[in-house]
Every structure is written in C-alpha cells, then in structure tokens.
mmCIF file of C-alpha atoms in Angstrom:
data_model
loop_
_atom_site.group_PDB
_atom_site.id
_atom_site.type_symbol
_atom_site.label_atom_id
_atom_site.label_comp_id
_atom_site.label_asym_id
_atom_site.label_seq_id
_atom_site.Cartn_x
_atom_site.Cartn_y
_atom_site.Cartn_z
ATOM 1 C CA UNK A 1 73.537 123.070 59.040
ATOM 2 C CA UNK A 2 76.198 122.700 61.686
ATOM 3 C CA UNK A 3 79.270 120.631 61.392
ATOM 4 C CA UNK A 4 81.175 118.656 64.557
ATOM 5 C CA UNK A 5 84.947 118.825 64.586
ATOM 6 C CA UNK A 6 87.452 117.458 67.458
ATOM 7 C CA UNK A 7 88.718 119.745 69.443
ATOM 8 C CA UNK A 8 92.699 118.825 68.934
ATOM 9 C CA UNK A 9 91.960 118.959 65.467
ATOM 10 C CA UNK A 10 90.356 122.609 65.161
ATOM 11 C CA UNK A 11 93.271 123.833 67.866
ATOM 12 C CA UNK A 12 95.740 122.440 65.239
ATOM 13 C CA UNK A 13 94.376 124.101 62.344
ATOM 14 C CA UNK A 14 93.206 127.125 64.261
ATOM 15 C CA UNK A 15 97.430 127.305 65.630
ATOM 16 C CA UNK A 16 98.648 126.312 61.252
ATOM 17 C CA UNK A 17 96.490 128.830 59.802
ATOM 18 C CA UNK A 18 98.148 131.358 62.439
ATOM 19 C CA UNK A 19 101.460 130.766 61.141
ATOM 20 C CA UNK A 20 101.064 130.509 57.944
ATOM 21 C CA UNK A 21 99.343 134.176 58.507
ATOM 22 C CA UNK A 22 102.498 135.356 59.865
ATOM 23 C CA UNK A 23 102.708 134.748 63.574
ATOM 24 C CA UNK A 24 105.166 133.169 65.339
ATOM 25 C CA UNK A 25 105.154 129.432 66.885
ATOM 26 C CA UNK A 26 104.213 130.533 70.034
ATOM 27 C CA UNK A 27 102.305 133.269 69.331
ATOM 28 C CA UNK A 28 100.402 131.227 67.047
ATOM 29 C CA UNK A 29 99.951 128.776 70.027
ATOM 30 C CA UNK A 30 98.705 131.418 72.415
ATOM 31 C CA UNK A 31 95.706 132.671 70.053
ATOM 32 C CA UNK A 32 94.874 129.255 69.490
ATOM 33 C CA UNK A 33 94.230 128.512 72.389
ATOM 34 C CA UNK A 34 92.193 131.990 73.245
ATOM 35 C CA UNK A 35 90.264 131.242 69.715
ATOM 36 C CA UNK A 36 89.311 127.600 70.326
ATOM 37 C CA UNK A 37 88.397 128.365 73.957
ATOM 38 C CA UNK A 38 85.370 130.767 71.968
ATOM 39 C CA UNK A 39 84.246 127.497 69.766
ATOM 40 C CA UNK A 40 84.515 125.186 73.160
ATOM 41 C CA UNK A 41 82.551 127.075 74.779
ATOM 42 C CA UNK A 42 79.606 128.405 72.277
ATOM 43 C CA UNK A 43 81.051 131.756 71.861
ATOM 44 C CA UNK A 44 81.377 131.017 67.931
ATOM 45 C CA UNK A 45 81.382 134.501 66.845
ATOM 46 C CA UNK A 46 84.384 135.110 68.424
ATOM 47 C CA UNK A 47 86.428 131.860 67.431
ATOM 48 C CA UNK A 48 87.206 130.614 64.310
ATOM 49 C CA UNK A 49 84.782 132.579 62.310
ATOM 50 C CA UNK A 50 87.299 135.547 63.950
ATOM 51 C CA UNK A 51 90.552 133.841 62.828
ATOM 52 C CA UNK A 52 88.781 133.452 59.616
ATOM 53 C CA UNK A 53 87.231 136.557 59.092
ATOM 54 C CA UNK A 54 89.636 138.995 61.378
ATOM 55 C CA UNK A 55 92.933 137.695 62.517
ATOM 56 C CA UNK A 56 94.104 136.233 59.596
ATOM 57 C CA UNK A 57 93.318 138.748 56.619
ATOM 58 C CA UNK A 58 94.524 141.248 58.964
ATOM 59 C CA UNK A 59 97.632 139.514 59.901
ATOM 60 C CA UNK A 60 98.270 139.159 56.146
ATOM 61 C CA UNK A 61 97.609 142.163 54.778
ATOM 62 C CA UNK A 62 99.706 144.274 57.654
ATOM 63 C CA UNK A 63 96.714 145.793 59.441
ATOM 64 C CA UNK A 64 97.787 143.606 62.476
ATOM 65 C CA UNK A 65 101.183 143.112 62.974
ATOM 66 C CA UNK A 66 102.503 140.022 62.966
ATOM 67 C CA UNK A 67 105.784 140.571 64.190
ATOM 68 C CA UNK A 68 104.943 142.542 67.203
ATOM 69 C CA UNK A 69 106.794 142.486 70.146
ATOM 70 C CA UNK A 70 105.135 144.046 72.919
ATOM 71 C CA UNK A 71 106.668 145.429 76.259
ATOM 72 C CA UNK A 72 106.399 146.921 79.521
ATOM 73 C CA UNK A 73 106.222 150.631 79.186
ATOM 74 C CA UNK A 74 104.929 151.509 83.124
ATOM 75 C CA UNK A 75 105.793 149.159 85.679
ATOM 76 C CA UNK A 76 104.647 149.367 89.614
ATOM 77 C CA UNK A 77 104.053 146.417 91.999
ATOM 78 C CA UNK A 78 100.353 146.365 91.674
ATOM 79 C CA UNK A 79 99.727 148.362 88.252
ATOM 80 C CA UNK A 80 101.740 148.042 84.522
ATOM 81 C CA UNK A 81 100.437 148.953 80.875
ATOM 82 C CA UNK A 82 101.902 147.307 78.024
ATOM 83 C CA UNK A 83 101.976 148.400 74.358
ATOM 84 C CA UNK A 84 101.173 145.778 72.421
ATOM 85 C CA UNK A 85 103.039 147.401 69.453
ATOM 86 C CA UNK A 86 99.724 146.963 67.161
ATOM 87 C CA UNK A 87 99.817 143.138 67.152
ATOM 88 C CA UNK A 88 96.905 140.806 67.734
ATOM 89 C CA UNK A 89 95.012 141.292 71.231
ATOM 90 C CA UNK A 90 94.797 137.065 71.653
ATOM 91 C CA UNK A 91 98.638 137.707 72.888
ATOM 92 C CA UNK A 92 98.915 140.822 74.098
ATOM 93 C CA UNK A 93 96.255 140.451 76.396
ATOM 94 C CA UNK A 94 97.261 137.068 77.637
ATOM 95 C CA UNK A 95 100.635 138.368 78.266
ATOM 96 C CA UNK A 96 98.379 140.888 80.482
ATOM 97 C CA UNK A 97 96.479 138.473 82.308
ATOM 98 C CA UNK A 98 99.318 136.740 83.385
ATOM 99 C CA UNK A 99 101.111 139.779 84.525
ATOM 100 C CA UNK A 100 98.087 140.748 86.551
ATOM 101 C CA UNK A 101 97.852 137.284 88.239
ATOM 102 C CA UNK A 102 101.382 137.926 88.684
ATOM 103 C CA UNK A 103 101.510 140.847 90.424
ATOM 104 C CA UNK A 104 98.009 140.078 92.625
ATOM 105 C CA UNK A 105 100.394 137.240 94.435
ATOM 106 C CA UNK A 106 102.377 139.985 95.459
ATOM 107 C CA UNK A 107 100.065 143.005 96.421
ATOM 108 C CA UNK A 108 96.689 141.389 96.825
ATOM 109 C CA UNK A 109 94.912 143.641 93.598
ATOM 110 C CA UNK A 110 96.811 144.426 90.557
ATOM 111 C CA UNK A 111 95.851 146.238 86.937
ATOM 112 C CA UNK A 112 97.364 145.489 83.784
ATOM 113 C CA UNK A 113 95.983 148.028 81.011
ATOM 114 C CA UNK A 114 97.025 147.242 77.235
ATOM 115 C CA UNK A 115 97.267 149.946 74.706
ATOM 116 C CA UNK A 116 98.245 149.915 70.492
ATOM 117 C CA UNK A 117 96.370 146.381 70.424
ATOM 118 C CA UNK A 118 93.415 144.625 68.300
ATOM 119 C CA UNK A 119 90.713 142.398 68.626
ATOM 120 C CA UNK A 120 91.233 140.216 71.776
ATOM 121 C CA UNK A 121 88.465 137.870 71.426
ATOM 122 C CA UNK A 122 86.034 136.088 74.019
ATOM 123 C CA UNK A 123 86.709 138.570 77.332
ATOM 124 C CA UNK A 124 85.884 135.248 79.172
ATOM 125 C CA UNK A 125 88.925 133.607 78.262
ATOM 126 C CA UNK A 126 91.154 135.980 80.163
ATOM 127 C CA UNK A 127 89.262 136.126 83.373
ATOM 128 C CA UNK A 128 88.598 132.505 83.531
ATOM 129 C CA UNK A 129 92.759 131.593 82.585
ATOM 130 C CA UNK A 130 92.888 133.574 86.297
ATOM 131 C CA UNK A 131 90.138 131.320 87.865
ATOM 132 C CA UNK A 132 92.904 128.766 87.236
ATOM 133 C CA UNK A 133 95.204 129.867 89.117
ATOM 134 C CA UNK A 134 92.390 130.644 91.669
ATOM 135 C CA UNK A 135 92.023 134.289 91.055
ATOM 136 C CA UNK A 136 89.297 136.897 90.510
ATOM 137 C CA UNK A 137 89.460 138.527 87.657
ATOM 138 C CA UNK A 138 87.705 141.347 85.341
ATOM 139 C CA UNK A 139 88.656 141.530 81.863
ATOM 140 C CA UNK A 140 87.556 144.498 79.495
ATOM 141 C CA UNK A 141 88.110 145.848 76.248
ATOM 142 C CA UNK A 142 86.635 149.157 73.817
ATOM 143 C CA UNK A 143 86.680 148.937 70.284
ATOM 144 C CA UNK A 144 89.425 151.957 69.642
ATOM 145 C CA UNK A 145 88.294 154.660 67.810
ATOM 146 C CA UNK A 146 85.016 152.791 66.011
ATOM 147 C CA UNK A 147 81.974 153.256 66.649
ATOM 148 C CA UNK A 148 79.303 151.032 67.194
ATOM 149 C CA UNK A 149 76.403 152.439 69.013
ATOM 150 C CA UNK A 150 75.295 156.173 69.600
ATOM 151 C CA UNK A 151 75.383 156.986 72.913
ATOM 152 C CA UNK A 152 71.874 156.777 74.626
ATOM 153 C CA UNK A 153 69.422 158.914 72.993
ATOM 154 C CA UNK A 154 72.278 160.199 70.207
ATOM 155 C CA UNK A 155 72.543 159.771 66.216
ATOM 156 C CA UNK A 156 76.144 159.515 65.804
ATOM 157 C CA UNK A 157 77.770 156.174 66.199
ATOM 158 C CA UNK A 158 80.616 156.579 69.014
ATOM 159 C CA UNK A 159 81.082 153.771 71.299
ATOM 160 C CA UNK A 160 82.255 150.481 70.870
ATOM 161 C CA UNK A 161 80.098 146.901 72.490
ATOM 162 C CA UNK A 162 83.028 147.256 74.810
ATOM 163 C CA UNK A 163 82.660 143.635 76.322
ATOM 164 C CA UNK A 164 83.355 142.955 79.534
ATOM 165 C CA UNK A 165 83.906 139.914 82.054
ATOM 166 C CA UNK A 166 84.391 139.299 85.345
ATOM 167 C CA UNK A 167 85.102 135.770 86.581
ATOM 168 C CA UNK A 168 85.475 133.988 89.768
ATOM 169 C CA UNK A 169 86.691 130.138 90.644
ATOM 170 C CA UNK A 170 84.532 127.882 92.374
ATOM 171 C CA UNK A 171 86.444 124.615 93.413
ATOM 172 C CA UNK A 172 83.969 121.367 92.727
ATOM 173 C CA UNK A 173 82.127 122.148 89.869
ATOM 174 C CA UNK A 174 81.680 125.410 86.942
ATOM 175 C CA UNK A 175 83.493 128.704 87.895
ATOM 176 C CA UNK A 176 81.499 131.329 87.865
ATOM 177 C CA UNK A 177 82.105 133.557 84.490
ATOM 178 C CA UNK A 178 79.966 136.754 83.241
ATOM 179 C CA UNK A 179 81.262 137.477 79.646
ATOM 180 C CA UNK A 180 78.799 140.544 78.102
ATOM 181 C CA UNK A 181 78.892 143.268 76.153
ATOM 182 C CA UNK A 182 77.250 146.659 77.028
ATOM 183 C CA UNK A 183 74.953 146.083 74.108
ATOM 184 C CA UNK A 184 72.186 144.022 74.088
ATOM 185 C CA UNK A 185 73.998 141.639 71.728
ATOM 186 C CA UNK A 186 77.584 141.458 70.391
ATOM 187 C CA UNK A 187 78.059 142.907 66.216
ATOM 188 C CA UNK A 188 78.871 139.472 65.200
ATOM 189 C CA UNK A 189 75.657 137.801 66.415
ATOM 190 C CA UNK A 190 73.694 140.125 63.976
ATOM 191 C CA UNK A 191 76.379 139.842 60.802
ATOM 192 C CA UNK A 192 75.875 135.874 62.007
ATOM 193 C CA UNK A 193 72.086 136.260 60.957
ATOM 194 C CA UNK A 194 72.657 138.428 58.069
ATOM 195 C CA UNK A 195 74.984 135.569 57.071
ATOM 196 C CA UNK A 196 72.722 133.172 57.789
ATOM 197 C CA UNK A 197 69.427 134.808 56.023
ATOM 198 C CA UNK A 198 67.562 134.965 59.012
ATOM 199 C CA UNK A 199 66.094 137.664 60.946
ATOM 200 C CA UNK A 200 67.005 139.114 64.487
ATOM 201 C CA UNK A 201 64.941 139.085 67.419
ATOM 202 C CA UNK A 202 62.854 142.184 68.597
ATOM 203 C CA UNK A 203 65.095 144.581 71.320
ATOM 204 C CA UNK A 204 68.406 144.078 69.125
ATOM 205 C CA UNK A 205 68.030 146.835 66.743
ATOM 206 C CA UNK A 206 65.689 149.768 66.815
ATOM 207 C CA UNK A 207 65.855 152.397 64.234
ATOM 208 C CA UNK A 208 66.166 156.552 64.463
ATOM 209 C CA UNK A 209 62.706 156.918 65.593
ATOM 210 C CA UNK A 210 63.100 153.829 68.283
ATOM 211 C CA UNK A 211 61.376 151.394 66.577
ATOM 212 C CA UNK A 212 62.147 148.215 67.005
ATOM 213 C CA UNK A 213 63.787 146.450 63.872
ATOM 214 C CA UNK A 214 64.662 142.719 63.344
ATOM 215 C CA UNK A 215 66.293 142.570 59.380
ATOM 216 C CA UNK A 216 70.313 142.288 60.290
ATOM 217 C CA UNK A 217 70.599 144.538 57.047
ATOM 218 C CA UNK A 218 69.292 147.995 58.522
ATOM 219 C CA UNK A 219 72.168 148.064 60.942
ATOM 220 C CA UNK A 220 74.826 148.047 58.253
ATOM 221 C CA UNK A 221 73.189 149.981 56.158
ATOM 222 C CA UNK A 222 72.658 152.503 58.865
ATOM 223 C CA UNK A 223 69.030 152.515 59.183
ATOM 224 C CA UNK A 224 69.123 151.041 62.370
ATOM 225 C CA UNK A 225 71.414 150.823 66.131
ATOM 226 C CA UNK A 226 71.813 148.071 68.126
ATOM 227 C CA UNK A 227 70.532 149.004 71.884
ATOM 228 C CA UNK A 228 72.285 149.018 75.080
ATOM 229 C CA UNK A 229 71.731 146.383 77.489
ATOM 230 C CA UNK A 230 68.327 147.106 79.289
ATOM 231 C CA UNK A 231 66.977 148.825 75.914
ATOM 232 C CA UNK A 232 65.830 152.383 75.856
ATOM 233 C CA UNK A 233 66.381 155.116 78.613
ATOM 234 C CA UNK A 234 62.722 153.872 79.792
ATOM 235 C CA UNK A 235 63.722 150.183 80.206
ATOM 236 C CA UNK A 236 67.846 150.851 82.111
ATOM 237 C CA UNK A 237 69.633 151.390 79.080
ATOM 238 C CA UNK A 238 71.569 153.779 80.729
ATOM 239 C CA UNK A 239 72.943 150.832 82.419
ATOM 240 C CA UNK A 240 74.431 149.508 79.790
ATOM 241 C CA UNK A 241 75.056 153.077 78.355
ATOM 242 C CA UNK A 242 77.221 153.493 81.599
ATOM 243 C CA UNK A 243 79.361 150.013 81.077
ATOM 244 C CA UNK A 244 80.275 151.420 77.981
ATOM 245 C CA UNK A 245 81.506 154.649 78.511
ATOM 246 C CA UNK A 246 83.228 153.467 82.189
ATOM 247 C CA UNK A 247 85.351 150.649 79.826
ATOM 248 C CA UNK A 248 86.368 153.244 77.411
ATOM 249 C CA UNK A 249 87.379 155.378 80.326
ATOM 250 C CA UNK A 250 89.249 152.427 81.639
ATOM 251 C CA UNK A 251 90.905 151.147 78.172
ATOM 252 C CA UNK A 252 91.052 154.311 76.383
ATOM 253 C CA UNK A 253 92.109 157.453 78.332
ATOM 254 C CA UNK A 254 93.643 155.559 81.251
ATOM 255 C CA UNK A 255 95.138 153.140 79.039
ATOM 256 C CA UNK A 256 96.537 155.495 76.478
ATOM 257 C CA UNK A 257 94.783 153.694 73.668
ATOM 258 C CA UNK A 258 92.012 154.890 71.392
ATOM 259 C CA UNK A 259 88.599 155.319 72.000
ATOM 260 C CA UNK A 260 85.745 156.551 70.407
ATOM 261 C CA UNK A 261 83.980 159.831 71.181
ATOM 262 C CA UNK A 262 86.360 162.068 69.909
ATOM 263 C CA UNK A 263 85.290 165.991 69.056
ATOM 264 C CA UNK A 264 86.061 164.940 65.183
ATOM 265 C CA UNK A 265 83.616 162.699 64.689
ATOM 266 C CA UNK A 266 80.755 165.145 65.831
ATOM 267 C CA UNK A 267 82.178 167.012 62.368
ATOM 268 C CA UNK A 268 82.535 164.339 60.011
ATOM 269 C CA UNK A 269 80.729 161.137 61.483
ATOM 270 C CA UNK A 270 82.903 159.383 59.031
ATOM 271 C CA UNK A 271 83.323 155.303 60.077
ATOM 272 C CA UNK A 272 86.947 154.692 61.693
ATOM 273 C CA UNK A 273 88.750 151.566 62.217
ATOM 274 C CA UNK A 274 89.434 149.530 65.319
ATOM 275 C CA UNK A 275 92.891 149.963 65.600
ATOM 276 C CA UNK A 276 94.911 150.901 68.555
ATOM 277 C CA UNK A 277 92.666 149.415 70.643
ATOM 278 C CA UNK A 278 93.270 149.403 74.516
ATOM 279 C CA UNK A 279 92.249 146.082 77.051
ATOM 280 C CA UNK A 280 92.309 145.812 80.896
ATOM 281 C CA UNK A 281 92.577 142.563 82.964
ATOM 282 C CA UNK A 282 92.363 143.261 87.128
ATOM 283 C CA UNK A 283 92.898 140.554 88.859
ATOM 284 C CA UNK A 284 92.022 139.549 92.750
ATOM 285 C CA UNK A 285 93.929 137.270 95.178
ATOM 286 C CA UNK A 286 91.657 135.572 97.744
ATOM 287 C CA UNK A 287 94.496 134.925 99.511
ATOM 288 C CA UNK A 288 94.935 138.913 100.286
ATOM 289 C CA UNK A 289 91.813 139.012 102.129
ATOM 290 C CA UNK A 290 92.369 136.192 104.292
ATOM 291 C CA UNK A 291 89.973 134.149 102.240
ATOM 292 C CA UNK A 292 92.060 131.916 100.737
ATOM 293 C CA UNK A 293 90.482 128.464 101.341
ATOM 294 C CA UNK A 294 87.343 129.937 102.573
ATOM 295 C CA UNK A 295 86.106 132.178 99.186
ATOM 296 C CA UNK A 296 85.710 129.405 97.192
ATOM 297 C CA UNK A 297 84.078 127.035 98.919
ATOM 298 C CA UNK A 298 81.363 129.672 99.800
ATOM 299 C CA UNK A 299 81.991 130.721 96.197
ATOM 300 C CA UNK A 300 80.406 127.066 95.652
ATOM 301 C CA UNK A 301 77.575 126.976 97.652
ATOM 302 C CA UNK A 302 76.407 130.183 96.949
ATOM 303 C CA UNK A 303 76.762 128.960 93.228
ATOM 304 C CA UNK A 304 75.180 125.486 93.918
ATOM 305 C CA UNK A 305 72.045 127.140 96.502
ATOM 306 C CA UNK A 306 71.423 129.607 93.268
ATOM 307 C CA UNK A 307 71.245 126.517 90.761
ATOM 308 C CA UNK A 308 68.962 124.180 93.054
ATOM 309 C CA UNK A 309 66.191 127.257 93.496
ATOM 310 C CA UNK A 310 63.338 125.866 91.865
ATOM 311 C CA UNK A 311 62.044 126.899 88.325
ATOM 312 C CA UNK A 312 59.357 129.471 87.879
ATOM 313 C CA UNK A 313 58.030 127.196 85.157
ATOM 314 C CA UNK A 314 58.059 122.782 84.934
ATOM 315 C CA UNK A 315 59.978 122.798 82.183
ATOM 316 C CA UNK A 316 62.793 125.357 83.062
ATOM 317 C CA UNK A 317 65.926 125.522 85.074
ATOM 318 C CA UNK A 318 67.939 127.862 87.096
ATOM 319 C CA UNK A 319 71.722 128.182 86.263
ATOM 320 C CA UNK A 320 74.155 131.084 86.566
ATOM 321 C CA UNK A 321 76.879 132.450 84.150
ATOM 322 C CA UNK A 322 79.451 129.672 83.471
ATOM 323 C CA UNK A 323 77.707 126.740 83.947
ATOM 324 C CA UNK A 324 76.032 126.524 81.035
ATOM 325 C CA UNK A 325 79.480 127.353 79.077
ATOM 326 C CA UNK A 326 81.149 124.353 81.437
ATOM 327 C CA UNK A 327 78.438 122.015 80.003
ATOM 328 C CA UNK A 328 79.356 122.707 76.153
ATOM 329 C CA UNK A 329 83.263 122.597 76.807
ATOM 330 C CA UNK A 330 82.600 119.432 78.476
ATOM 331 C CA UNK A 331 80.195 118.602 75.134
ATOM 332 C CA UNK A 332 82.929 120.235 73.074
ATOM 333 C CA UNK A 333 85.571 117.820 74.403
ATOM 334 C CA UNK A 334 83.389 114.549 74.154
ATOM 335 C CA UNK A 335 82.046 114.960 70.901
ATOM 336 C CA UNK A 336 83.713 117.510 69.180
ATOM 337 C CA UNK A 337 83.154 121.525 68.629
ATOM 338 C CA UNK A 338 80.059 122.191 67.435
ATOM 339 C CA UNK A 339 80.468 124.852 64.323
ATOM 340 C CA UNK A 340 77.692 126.717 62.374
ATOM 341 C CA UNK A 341 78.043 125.967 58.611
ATOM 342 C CA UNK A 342 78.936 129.272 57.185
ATOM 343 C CA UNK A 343 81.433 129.484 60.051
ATOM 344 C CA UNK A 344 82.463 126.014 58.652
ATOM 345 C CA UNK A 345 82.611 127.518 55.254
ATOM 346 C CA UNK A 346 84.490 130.117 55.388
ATOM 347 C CA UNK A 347 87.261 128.213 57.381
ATOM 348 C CA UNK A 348 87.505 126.386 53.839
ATOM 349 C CA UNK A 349 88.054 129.381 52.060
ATOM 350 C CA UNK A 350 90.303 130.333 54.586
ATOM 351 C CA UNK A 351 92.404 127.092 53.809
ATOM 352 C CA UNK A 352 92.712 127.292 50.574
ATOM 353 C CA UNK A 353 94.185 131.011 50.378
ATOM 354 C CA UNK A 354 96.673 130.372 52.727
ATOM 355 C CA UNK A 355 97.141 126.315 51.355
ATOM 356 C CA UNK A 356 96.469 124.420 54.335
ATOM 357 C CA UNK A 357 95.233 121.123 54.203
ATOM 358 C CA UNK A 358 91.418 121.373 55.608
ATOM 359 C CA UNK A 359 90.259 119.138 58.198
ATOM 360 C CA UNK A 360 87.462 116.350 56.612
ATOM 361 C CA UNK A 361 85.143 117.198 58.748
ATOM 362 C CA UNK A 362 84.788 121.044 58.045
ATOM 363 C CA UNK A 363 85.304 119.784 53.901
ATOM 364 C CA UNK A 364 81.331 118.314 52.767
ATOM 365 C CA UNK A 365 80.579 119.211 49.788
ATOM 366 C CA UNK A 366 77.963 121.315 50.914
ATOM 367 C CA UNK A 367 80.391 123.895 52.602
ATOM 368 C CA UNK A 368 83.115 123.719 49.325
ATOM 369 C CA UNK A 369 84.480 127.317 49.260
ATOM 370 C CA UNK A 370 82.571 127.912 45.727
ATOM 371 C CA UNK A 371 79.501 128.462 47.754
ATOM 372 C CA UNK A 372 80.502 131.334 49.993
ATOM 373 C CA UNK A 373 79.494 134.030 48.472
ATOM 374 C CA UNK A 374 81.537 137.029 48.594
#
C-alpha cells in the first residue's frame, strides 16, 4: 500500500518534527528541504523514512547533536574543510555545497571536505542545489568507521556504500544527475524489503561462498554481503570496489573524519557506529573554462540526442540519470509525494512520540502506529 501526501504538507511536518527533535528553525528548514527533496524525487529510503528512523531518534537521544555549530577549520581560495561538530550531515553538508559553489566563482574548481558529521542523505541533493546555480558538482560521502561490505574477495565487513553523485545543469529540460552507491544497492533498499516481507532480487546479496542470496534477513544476520557494483571480481566489481575505497580516501583520511578499514577491526571485527562521518562536495564553474553559455547548451543536446536513440526493444525507452527523477518531482508536485506504507507508518509513530499533529493523509487506519511492529 502506498499513501499520496502534498508536498508543502510533508515539508511542514518533515521541518516540525525537526524541531521538536531539537534543531533549530533554520536548521530544521535546511534538512527539510534535503529530506523532502529524497521523497520528491523517489529516493524514499533516504527521506522521511530517514527523519523517522535516523535523524530524529538520534537527534533526541544525543547521538547527533542538535545544537551543533559547525565552522571553518582550513580555509584557502579554492579548498576549506569544516567540522561539523557531530551534528546532522543535511546541514553541514549544505553549508559545504554552498561554500564550494562559493569559492568555484572565484577560482574556477573548489573542494569543500566535511569531517565530525552524520548521515547526509540523498548525495543528489547537494550536487543538483549546484546545478542551480549552474555548476558542476560531485558530492560524496563514507559511512565513518562502519562497515558495510568486505572489501572484494574479504570476510570482514569494512567499507561503507559510500554514495556518490556527480551532477551537471542542462538549461531546457532535466539536469543531468548520477546519485549511486558503490554497492549494487543502497542498505536501506534491502531493510525496505525486510520491512516489507518481500524478497530481494538476485546480484544484491551473495553469501560467504558467493552464492547468490535474495531473503533481506541473511544480510543482518550476517550470513550474507551485499556486492559491489558490477558483482564479483569476474563481472567489474572491482569497479565498484575502487569507488569505495577512493571516497573513503577522499572523506576519511583527507578529510580528517573516520573511515572504516582500520588495523582494529582485523582483531575484533566487532560492528562500529557511523559517527564522525566525513562528506565532500567539488564543485565546477563553466564559466572558468570559457564555457559559460556554451556547456550547457551542448550539455542539452548531448542529453536530448542520448534520450531520442531508439529502444532496443518496442516497448522500452532510453533516458539518462535525472530525467527520470525530474519526471517524479514534477509527479511529486502535481499530485502529491508518493510514500510506501510502512514509510507512512512509521512517520505516525514518529508523531505521536514527539506529539505532533499527523497529517490525514499519512493517518488511515490501516497505518495507525499499533501496527508497526517493533
């Protein structure tokens, strides 16, 4: 069952539940809009079931801090890192991304890296808010010190998804926007299924002997890792084996945040938390290389030439990454934001621990809090 809510509406709630979790007015503002911009655009594991399941426990119980002021602690024209004091990554890394556009006016290529953060979100937001201002941009983020996946052909859990996304503007129609994780598939799509009662497909999960696996449950009970993107060694997974480790290079040594393969954990293996986690936004001017006007409108016909190539099969298209994602914002905003119903659900829970009135369309009595089960 899904459930349709406006888009205001779920930005309202989504920016009430913030503050009542702790955050400040405009803080509360800023992850609203990073967490509604998931739902918009059919990112829902990384929207409001993350304010509901994440950002606000974590607020509340201290784990994130709500109160955090983050600042400037290296500063050069084109480069800066920014400790984010261990408050919620939906700021800190906007406050990033706008420093980076900031400083790519000025020198053409800038770096912003983030360090002591959290959970940021959908990596797409930040390198699309750059498209606005007609930027490229590349946004990236590990997972601190927990670990996810082995490393290719490993047993211990090290690395984080570490997503990743690169976007680029495209005057006249959808920007062009890449938002991926170096695993096949993002954590929350398979605790989504679990959730759910429904199986995963084949090439998400194999298990120690490289098997492929499709019950959600054998990768939290440890029986089974999700794969890199491109699969085994066989397939490219060292592709996506690569991504990883290059954006925990990039957010974790460089950035002087966490990261995950750490000598300790070949002696204890023991599960650690995502906390001090490190982000990096780079952003492009045009403008810099004389391209200005020129890169995107041949940033728009090289989008529009790839869409009109026809279909292998009758029934199939040809898009690229962001146009599909335009098409549901644009669905989003006409007919409301399109949430699964245990997403829906636990939103309702969410209200009533922190008292806030629920919106009526996230409040059938199919989704009351009473059955969520714990």
């Amino acid at each position: 069952m899904t459930v349709r809510i406006p888009l205001e509406t779920l930005r309202g709630f989504a920016h009430e539940a913030l503050t009542r979790s702790g955050l400040s007015e405009a803080d509360a503002a800023t992850a609203a809009e990073v967490i509604v911009y998931a739902d918009e655009h059919g990112f829902t594991t990384h929207g409001t079931n993350a304010l509901a399941g994440i950002y606000s426990p974590r607020l509340r119980d201290g784990r994130i801090n709500a109160a955090a002021e983050p600042r400037i602690v290296a500063d050069t024209v084109s480069a800066a890192v920014i400790d984010g004091d261990g408050g919620l990554g939906l700021v800190t890394t906007t406050m990033a991304t706008d420093l980076a556009v900031e400083k790519a006016r000025q020198s053409g290529i800038a770096m912003v890296a983030v360090r002591n953060s959290s959970h940021f979100g959908s990596a797409g937001y930040y390198a699309h808010r750059a498209t606005e201002a007609g930027l490229i941009a590349i946004a990236m983020t590990n997972c601190g010190a927990q670990g996810v996946a082995p490393p290719l052909g490993g047993t211990i859990r090290m690395l984080g998804t570490n997503p990743l996304a690169v976007a680029a503007p495209a005057p006249g129609g959808a920007p062009f926007v890449l938002d991926m994780s170096a695993t096949t598939v993002a954590t929350g799509k398979i605790r989504a299924a679990q959730r759910e009662g429904r199986q995963v497909p084949g090439g998400w999960l194999v298990d120690h002997h490289g098997e492929t696996v499709t019950d959600p449950d054998a990768y939290f009970d440890g029986k089974a890792d999700v794969t890199w993107l491109g699969g085994s060694a066989v397939t490219g997974g060292a592709k996506g084996y690569g991504l990883a480790l290059l954006v925990d290079l990039l957010c974790g040594p460089l950035a002087g945040a966490s990261f995950g393969p750490t000598p300790d954990l070949l002696e204890n293996g023991e599960e650690r938390p995502d906390t001090d986690i490190g982000h990096v936004v780079i952003a492009i001017d045009p403008a810099a290389f004389g391209a200005a006007e020129s890169f995107g409108a041949g940033a728009r016909t090289l989008l529009d030439t790839v869409a009109a190539c026809p279909p292998a099969r009758p029934d199939g298209y040809v898009t690229y990454p962001g146009a599909p994602e335009a098409a549901r914002s644009a669905e989003s905003r006409r007919d409301g934001v399109l949430l699964p119903g245990p997403v829906a659900a636990q939103l309702v829970l969410m209200a009533d621990q922190l008292d806030l009135s629920v919106p009526a369309a996230l409040r059938p009595e199919v989704l009351r809090p009473e059955a969520v089960s714990a």
